[in-house]
């Protein structure tokens, strides 16, 4: 049975597989359409395109932009963005700069807590891509300060934990506008992480829809069947499209596989065409 997966991370953000490796894994689970959605960066798309071409997998250029809405970190997926859009790249590069500052400050905090990890080691783990807390977790684990990534987050890195530092983030409305300006389709990622009631989620979606949001991620490795049904119903009610994906991260989330999530993920193929349609400008639209 062929599948699609519209949410994966590569080593360009906090995944640990190269784009080609992620594409190879997608082939193994019969994925025919794959969206690359790294945090605040699009650098993995070119390599994924090449690998996708070789393996006959359609690659949708994507991004997962970190933002804040009503005080909470909110992730906005952008599909079919133009990676060569200069203003989008300027914006993403500024957004990554807030990651650099924050990770540096968190390493300083850890040092003050008596955990002598070095900033250089965290930078080396992140490589050239977008740095994040998982890279600190990896160094803590490697150097024996914690026994698992989970422990690293619980003790030091999660919101409210000992070494946590808040990050400067754009508003969700701005993130949506950036995606739209770059020709993309903006979708609310993993709505369960908002931790709100159904009626609050409806209000949240209506507000973001007015700012240009076009869809909701209904299928996700961490959504129950019931949650997926709830998000699909909300999307129908608000006339939003639905998307879905595994949110694959490699070893960071070892129980999640490309295409199949924790084994039972099944994102319907039919959702790709409505997404594609929204991305394509209407044939009669004036150009320029
Ligand atoms: P950052 O982008 O630096 O704010 O780090 C957030 C990333 O860390 C998210 O994208 C998740 O993939 C990951 N993350 C958050 N909490 C945990 C956790 N408890 N265990 C493993 N990964 C986590
Ligand atoms: Zn991540
Ligand atoms: Fe996310
Ligand atoms: Fe993600």
mmCIF file of C-alpha atoms in Angstrom, residues 46-273:
data_model
loop_
_atom_site.group_PDB
_atom_site.id
_atom_site.type_symbol
_atom_site.label_atom_id
_atom_site.label_comp_id
_atom_site.label_asym_id
_atom_site.label_seq_id
_atom_site.Cartn_x
_atom_site.Cartn_y
_atom_site.Cartn_z
ATOM 1 C CA UNK A 46 17.479 20.557 -2.600
ATOM 2 C CA UNK A 47 19.097 17.250 -1.584
ATOM 3 C CA UNK A 48 15.668 15.707 -0.920
ATOM 4 C CA UNK A 49 14.550 16.756 -4.402
ATOM 5 C CA UNK A 50 17.500 14.942 -5.972
ATOM 6 C CA UNK A 51 16.975 11.811 -3.906
ATOM 7 C CA UNK A 52 13.230 11.948 -4.525
ATOM 8 C CA UNK A 53 13.809 12.160 -8.255
ATOM 9 C CA UNK A 54 16.023 9.051 -8.159
ATOM 10 C CA UNK A 55 13.559 7.076 -6.084
ATOM 11 C CA UNK A 56 10.364 8.355 -7.721
ATOM 12 C CA UNK A 57 9.065 10.065 -4.603
ATOM 13 C CA UNK A 58 7.413 13.454 -4.977
ATOM 14 C CA UNK A 59 9.016 15.988 -2.625
ATOM 15 C CA UNK A 60 6.890 18.876 -1.375
ATOM 16 C CA UNK A 61 9.059 21.794 -0.243
ATOM 17 C CA UNK A 62 8.078 22.683 3.285
ATOM 18 C CA UNK A 63 9.115 24.297 6.547
ATOM 19 C CA UNK A 64 7.905 24.267 10.163
ATOM 20 C CA UNK A 65 8.068 27.804 11.530
ATOM 21 C CA UNK A 66 8.227 28.374 15.289
ATOM 22 C CA UNK A 67 5.953 31.155 16.503
ATOM 23 C CA UNK A 68 4.014 32.283 19.531
ATOM 24 C CA UNK A 69 0.246 32.611 19.831
ATOM 25 C CA UNK A 70 -1.455 33.752 23.009
ATOM 26 C CA UNK A 71 1.727 33.118 24.982
ATOM 27 C CA UNK A 72 2.247 29.558 23.724
ATOM 28 C CA UNK A 73 4.774 28.198 21.271
ATOM 29 C CA UNK A 74 2.842 27.355 18.115
ATOM 30 C CA UNK A 75 4.280 25.619 15.060
ATOM 31 C CA UNK A 76 3.079 26.612 11.604
ATOM 32 C CA UNK A 77 3.802 24.302 8.679
ATOM 33 C CA UNK A 78 4.378 25.927 5.304
ATOM 34 C CA UNK A 79 3.870 23.759 2.202
ATOM 35 C CA UNK A 80 4.951 24.492 -1.369
ATOM 36 C CA UNK A 81 6.928 27.516 -0.211
ATOM 37 C CA UNK A 82 9.477 28.788 -2.688
ATOM 38 C CA UNK A 83 12.830 28.056 -1.029
ATOM 39 C CA UNK A 84 14.482 30.673 -3.223
ATOM 40 C CA UNK A 85 12.213 33.439 -1.872
ATOM 41 C CA UNK A 86 14.798 35.945 -0.598
ATOM 42 C CA UNK A 87 12.613 37.616 2.032
ATOM 43 C CA UNK A 88 11.551 34.241 3.459
ATOM 44 C CA UNK A 89 15.223 33.282 3.758
ATOM 45 C CA UNK A 90 16.057 36.560 5.523
ATOM 46 C CA UNK A 91 13.219 35.982 7.956
ATOM 47 C CA UNK A 92 14.164 32.354 8.616
ATOM 48 C CA UNK A 93 17.778 33.307 9.090
ATOM 49 C CA UNK A 94 16.780 35.917 11.728
ATOM 50 C CA UNK A 95 14.595 33.315 13.378
ATOM 51 C CA UNK A 96 17.534 30.895 13.535
ATOM 52 C CA UNK A 97 19.632 33.629 15.129
ATOM 53 C CA UNK A 98 17.190 33.603 18.087
ATOM 54 C CA UNK A 99 17.885 29.857 18.357
ATOM 55 C CA UNK A 100 21.648 30.479 18.513
ATOM 56 C CA UNK A 101 21.295 33.059 21.301
ATOM 57 C CA UNK A 102 18.896 30.946 23.289
ATOM 58 C CA UNK A 103 20.968 27.756 23.039
ATOM 59 C CA UNK A 104 24.068 29.694 24.081
ATOM 60 C CA UNK A 105 22.198 31.085 27.123
ATOM 61 C CA UNK A 106 20.932 27.617 28.048
ATOM 62 C CA UNK A 107 24.466 26.180 27.916
ATOM 63 C CA UNK A 108 25.607 29.024 30.246
ATOM 64 C CA UNK A 109 22.811 28.098 32.637
ATOM 65 C CA UNK A 110 23.823 24.454 32.604
ATOM 66 C CA UNK A 111 27.397 25.485 33.371
ATOM 67 C CA UNK A 112 26.185 27.560 36.330
ATOM 68 C CA UNK A 113 24.255 24.487 37.478
ATOM 69 C CA UNK A 114 27.579 22.648 37.567
ATOM 70 C CA UNK A 115 27.180 20.790 34.271
ATOM 71 C CA UNK A 116 30.304 21.677 32.316
ATOM 72 C CA UNK A 117 29.207 20.951 28.747
ATOM 73 C CA UNK A 118 30.837 23.105 26.098
ATOM 74 C CA UNK A 119 28.984 25.361 23.690
ATOM 75 C CA UNK A 120 31.326 24.184 20.886
ATOM 76 C CA UNK A 121 30.171 20.590 21.366
ATOM 77 C CA UNK A 122 26.521 21.600 21.030
ATOM 78 C CA UNK A 123 27.351 23.631 17.903
ATOM 79 C CA UNK A 124 29.235 20.647 16.461
ATOM 80 C CA UNK A 125 26.244 18.369 17.091
ATOM 81 C CA UNK A 126 23.910 20.777 15.321
ATOM 82 C CA UNK A 127 26.196 21.101 12.287
ATOM 83 C CA UNK A 128 25.320 23.739 9.720
ATOM 84 C CA UNK A 129 21.565 23.597 10.172
ATOM 85 C CA UNK A 130 19.090 24.977 12.653
ATOM 86 C CA UNK A 131 20.197 24.413 16.267
ATOM 87 C CA UNK A 132 17.767 23.386 19.011
ATOM 88 C CA UNK A 133 17.367 21.961 22.483
ATOM 89 C CA UNK A 134 17.631 18.367 21.182
ATOM 90 C CA UNK A 135 21.267 19.119 20.311
ATOM 91 C CA UNK A 136 21.944 20.051 23.954
ATOM 92 C CA UNK A 137 20.094 16.871 24.990
ATOM 93 C CA UNK A 138 22.364 14.839 22.735
ATOM 94 C CA UNK A 139 25.540 16.294 24.306
ATOM 95 C CA UNK A 140 24.161 15.777 27.848
ATOM 96 C CA UNK A 141 23.438 12.163 26.966
ATOM 97 C CA UNK A 142 26.756 11.553 25.216
ATOM 98 C CA UNK A 143 28.726 12.987 28.127
ATOM 99 C CA UNK A 144 26.793 10.967 30.680
ATOM 100 C CA UNK A 145 24.973 13.803 32.467
ATOM 101 C CA UNK A 146 21.609 12.154 31.732
ATOM 102 C CA UNK A 147 20.516 8.651 30.798
ATOM 103 C CA UNK A 148 17.979 9.632 28.116
ATOM 104 C CA UNK A 149 16.786 12.521 25.966
ATOM 105 C CA UNK A 150 13.606 12.445 27.986
ATOM 106 C CA UNK A 151 15.539 12.951 31.210
ATOM 107 C CA UNK A 152 17.481 15.822 29.593
ATOM 108 C CA UNK A 153 14.219 17.594 28.796
ATOM 109 C CA UNK A 154 12.550 16.846 32.111
ATOM 110 C CA UNK A 155 15.457 17.954 34.270
ATOM 111 C CA UNK A 156 16.959 20.783 32.240
ATOM 112 C CA UNK A 157 15.487 21.684 28.861
ATOM 113 C CA UNK A 158 11.683 21.623 28.977
ATOM 114 C CA UNK A 159 9.701 24.785 29.622
ATOM 115 C CA UNK A 160 10.076 25.578 33.317
ATOM 116 C CA UNK A 161 13.020 23.163 33.822
ATOM 117 C CA UNK A 162 16.333 24.227 35.403
ATOM 118 C CA UNK A 163 18.185 25.460 32.317
ATOM 119 C CA UNK A 164 15.185 26.652 30.287
ATOM 120 C CA UNK A 165 15.440 29.997 28.535
ATOM 121 C CA UNK A 166 12.525 31.416 26.576
ATOM 122 C CA UNK A 167 13.084 32.186 22.939
ATOM 123 C CA UNK A 168 12.112 35.322 21.028
ATOM 124 C CA UNK A 169 9.466 34.193 18.557
ATOM 125 C CA UNK A 170 7.386 35.882 15.871
ATOM 126 C CA UNK A 171 3.618 35.920 16.273
ATOM 127 C CA UNK A 172 1.750 33.067 14.586
ATOM 128 C CA UNK A 173 0.083 35.691 12.384
ATOM 129 C CA UNK A 174 3.500 36.844 11.151
ATOM 130 C CA UNK A 175 4.678 33.270 10.538
ATOM 131 C CA UNK A 176 1.534 32.649 8.456
ATOM 132 C CA UNK A 177 2.082 35.856 6.476
ATOM 133 C CA UNK A 178 5.713 34.887 5.740
ATOM 134 C CA UNK A 179 4.591 31.515 4.380
ATOM 135 C CA UNK A 180 1.865 33.056 2.250
ATOM 136 C CA UNK A 181 4.228 35.688 0.871
ATOM 137 C CA UNK A 182 6.619 32.895 -0.143
ATOM 138 C CA UNK A 183 3.837 31.211 -2.152
ATOM 139 C CA UNK A 184 3.137 28.576 0.486
ATOM 140 C CA UNK A 185 0.106 27.143 2.246
ATOM 141 C CA UNK A 186 0.103 27.698 6.041
ATOM 142 C CA UNK A 187 -1.150 24.846 8.229
ATOM 143 C CA UNK A 188 -1.437 24.596 12.022
ATOM 144 C CA UNK A 189 0.942 21.809 13.154
ATOM 145 C CA UNK A 190 -0.038 19.137 15.710
ATOM 146 C CA UNK A 191 -2.994 21.006 17.292
ATOM 147 C CA UNK A 192 -2.906 18.714 20.337
ATOM 148 C CA UNK A 193 0.155 20.604 21.601
ATOM 149 C CA UNK A 194 -1.997 23.714 22.095
ATOM 150 C CA UNK A 195 -3.565 21.874 25.067
ATOM 151 C CA UNK A 196 -6.886 23.694 24.729
ATOM 152 C CA UNK A 197 -10.530 22.639 24.680
ATOM 153 C CA UNK A 198 -12.293 22.001 21.372
ATOM 154 C CA UNK A 199 -14.095 25.333 21.503
ATOM 155 C CA UNK A 200 -10.886 27.198 22.329
ATOM 156 C CA UNK A 201 -9.202 25.426 19.408
ATOM 157 C CA UNK A 202 -12.023 26.532 17.130
ATOM 158 C CA UNK A 203 -11.537 30.156 18.214
ATOM 159 C CA UNK A 204 -7.775 29.834 17.780
ATOM 160 C CA UNK A 205 -8.228 28.440 14.256
ATOM 161 C CA UNK A 206 -10.716 31.146 13.319
ATOM 162 C CA UNK A 207 -8.298 33.849 14.451
ATOM 163 C CA UNK A 208 -5.406 32.297 12.545
ATOM 164 C CA UNK A 209 -7.619 31.671 9.513
ATOM 165 C CA UNK A 210 -8.339 35.395 9.400
ATOM 166 C CA UNK A 211 -4.546 35.860 9.306
ATOM 167 C CA UNK A 212 -4.220 33.487 6.321
ATOM 168 C CA UNK A 213 -4.106 29.985 7.825
ATOM 169 C CA UNK A 214 -5.380 27.424 5.282
ATOM 170 C CA UNK A 215 -5.287 24.095 7.057
ATOM 171 C CA UNK A 216 -4.953 21.915 10.151
ATOM 172 C CA UNK A 217 -2.647 18.936 10.640
ATOM 173 C CA UNK A 218 -5.205 16.265 11.498
ATOM 174 C CA UNK A 219 -3.019 13.130 11.256
ATOM 175 C CA UNK A 220 0.108 13.021 13.424
ATOM 176 C CA UNK A 221 2.029 10.269 15.227
ATOM 177 C CA UNK A 222 0.889 11.686 18.566
ATOM 178 C CA UNK A 223 -2.804 12.112 17.676
ATOM 179 C CA UNK A 224 -5.289 9.517 18.815
ATOM 180 C CA UNK A 225 -7.948 8.353 16.350
ATOM 181 C CA UNK A 226 -10.440 10.528 18.235
ATOM 182 C CA UNK A 227 -8.209 13.612 18.045
ATOM 183 C CA UNK A 228 -7.776 13.127 14.289
ATOM 184 C CA UNK A 229 -11.559 12.880 13.886
ATOM 185 C CA UNK A 230 -12.047 16.027 15.975
ATOM 186 C CA UNK A 231 -9.543 17.994 13.873
ATOM 187 C CA UNK A 232 -11.076 16.725 10.616
ATOM 188 C CA UNK A 233 -14.523 17.798 11.760
ATOM 189 C CA UNK A 234 -13.224 21.223 12.783
ATOM 190 C CA UNK A 235 -11.519 21.620 9.396
ATOM 191 C CA UNK A 236 -14.769 20.746 7.595
ATOM 192 C CA UNK A 237 -16.676 23.226 9.727
ATOM 193 C CA UNK A 238 -14.227 26.074 9.049
ATOM 194 C CA UNK A 239 -13.519 25.139 5.435
ATOM 195 C CA UNK A 240 -9.846 24.478 6.129
ATOM 196 C CA UNK A 241 -7.881 21.691 4.437
ATOM 197 C CA UNK A 242 -6.349 18.815 6.410
ATOM 198 C CA UNK A 243 -2.795 17.486 6.292
ATOM 199 C CA UNK A 244 -0.864 14.843 8.162
ATOM 200 C CA UNK A 245 2.529 13.370 8.791
ATOM 201 C CA UNK A 246 4.757 11.406 11.118
ATOM 202 C CA UNK A 247 6.922 14.251 12.514
ATOM 203 C CA UNK A 248 9.851 11.880 12.064
ATOM 204 C CA UNK A 249 13.031 13.018 13.905
ATOM 205 C CA UNK A 250 15.251 9.906 13.754
ATOM 206 C CA UNK A 251 16.869 8.836 17.035
ATOM 207 C CA UNK A 252 15.438 11.816 18.916
ATOM 208 C CA UNK A 253 12.024 10.128 18.734
ATOM 209 C CA UNK A 254 13.083 6.535 18.077
ATOM 210 C CA UNK A 255 9.576 5.095 18.111
ATOM 211 C CA UNK A 256 8.468 7.200 15.135
ATOM 212 C CA UNK A 257 9.139 5.991 11.583
ATOM 213 C CA UNK A 258 8.759 7.824 8.285
ATOM 214 C CA UNK A 259 5.354 7.166 6.718
ATOM 215 C CA UNK A 260 3.921 5.014 9.487
ATOM 216 C CA UNK A 261 4.637 6.945 12.691
ATOM 217 C CA UNK A 262 4.297 4.542 15.599
ATOM 218 C CA UNK A 263 3.052 1.879 13.193
ATOM 219 C CA UNK A 264 -0.574 2.832 12.758
ATOM 220 C CA UNK A 265 -0.312 6.219 11.045
ATOM 221 C CA UNK A 266 -2.191 6.307 7.761
ATOM 222 C CA UNK A 267 -2.409 9.700 6.094
ATOM 223 C CA UNK A 268 -4.849 9.532 3.159
ATOM 224 C CA UNK A 269 -3.384 10.219 -0.299
ATOM 225 C CA UNK A 270 -6.440 12.297 -1.250
ATOM 226 C CA UNK A 271 -5.342 15.221 0.892
ATOM 227 C CA UNK A 272 -2.456 16.119 -1.416
ATOM 228 C CA UNK A 273 -4.507 17.523 -4.309
#
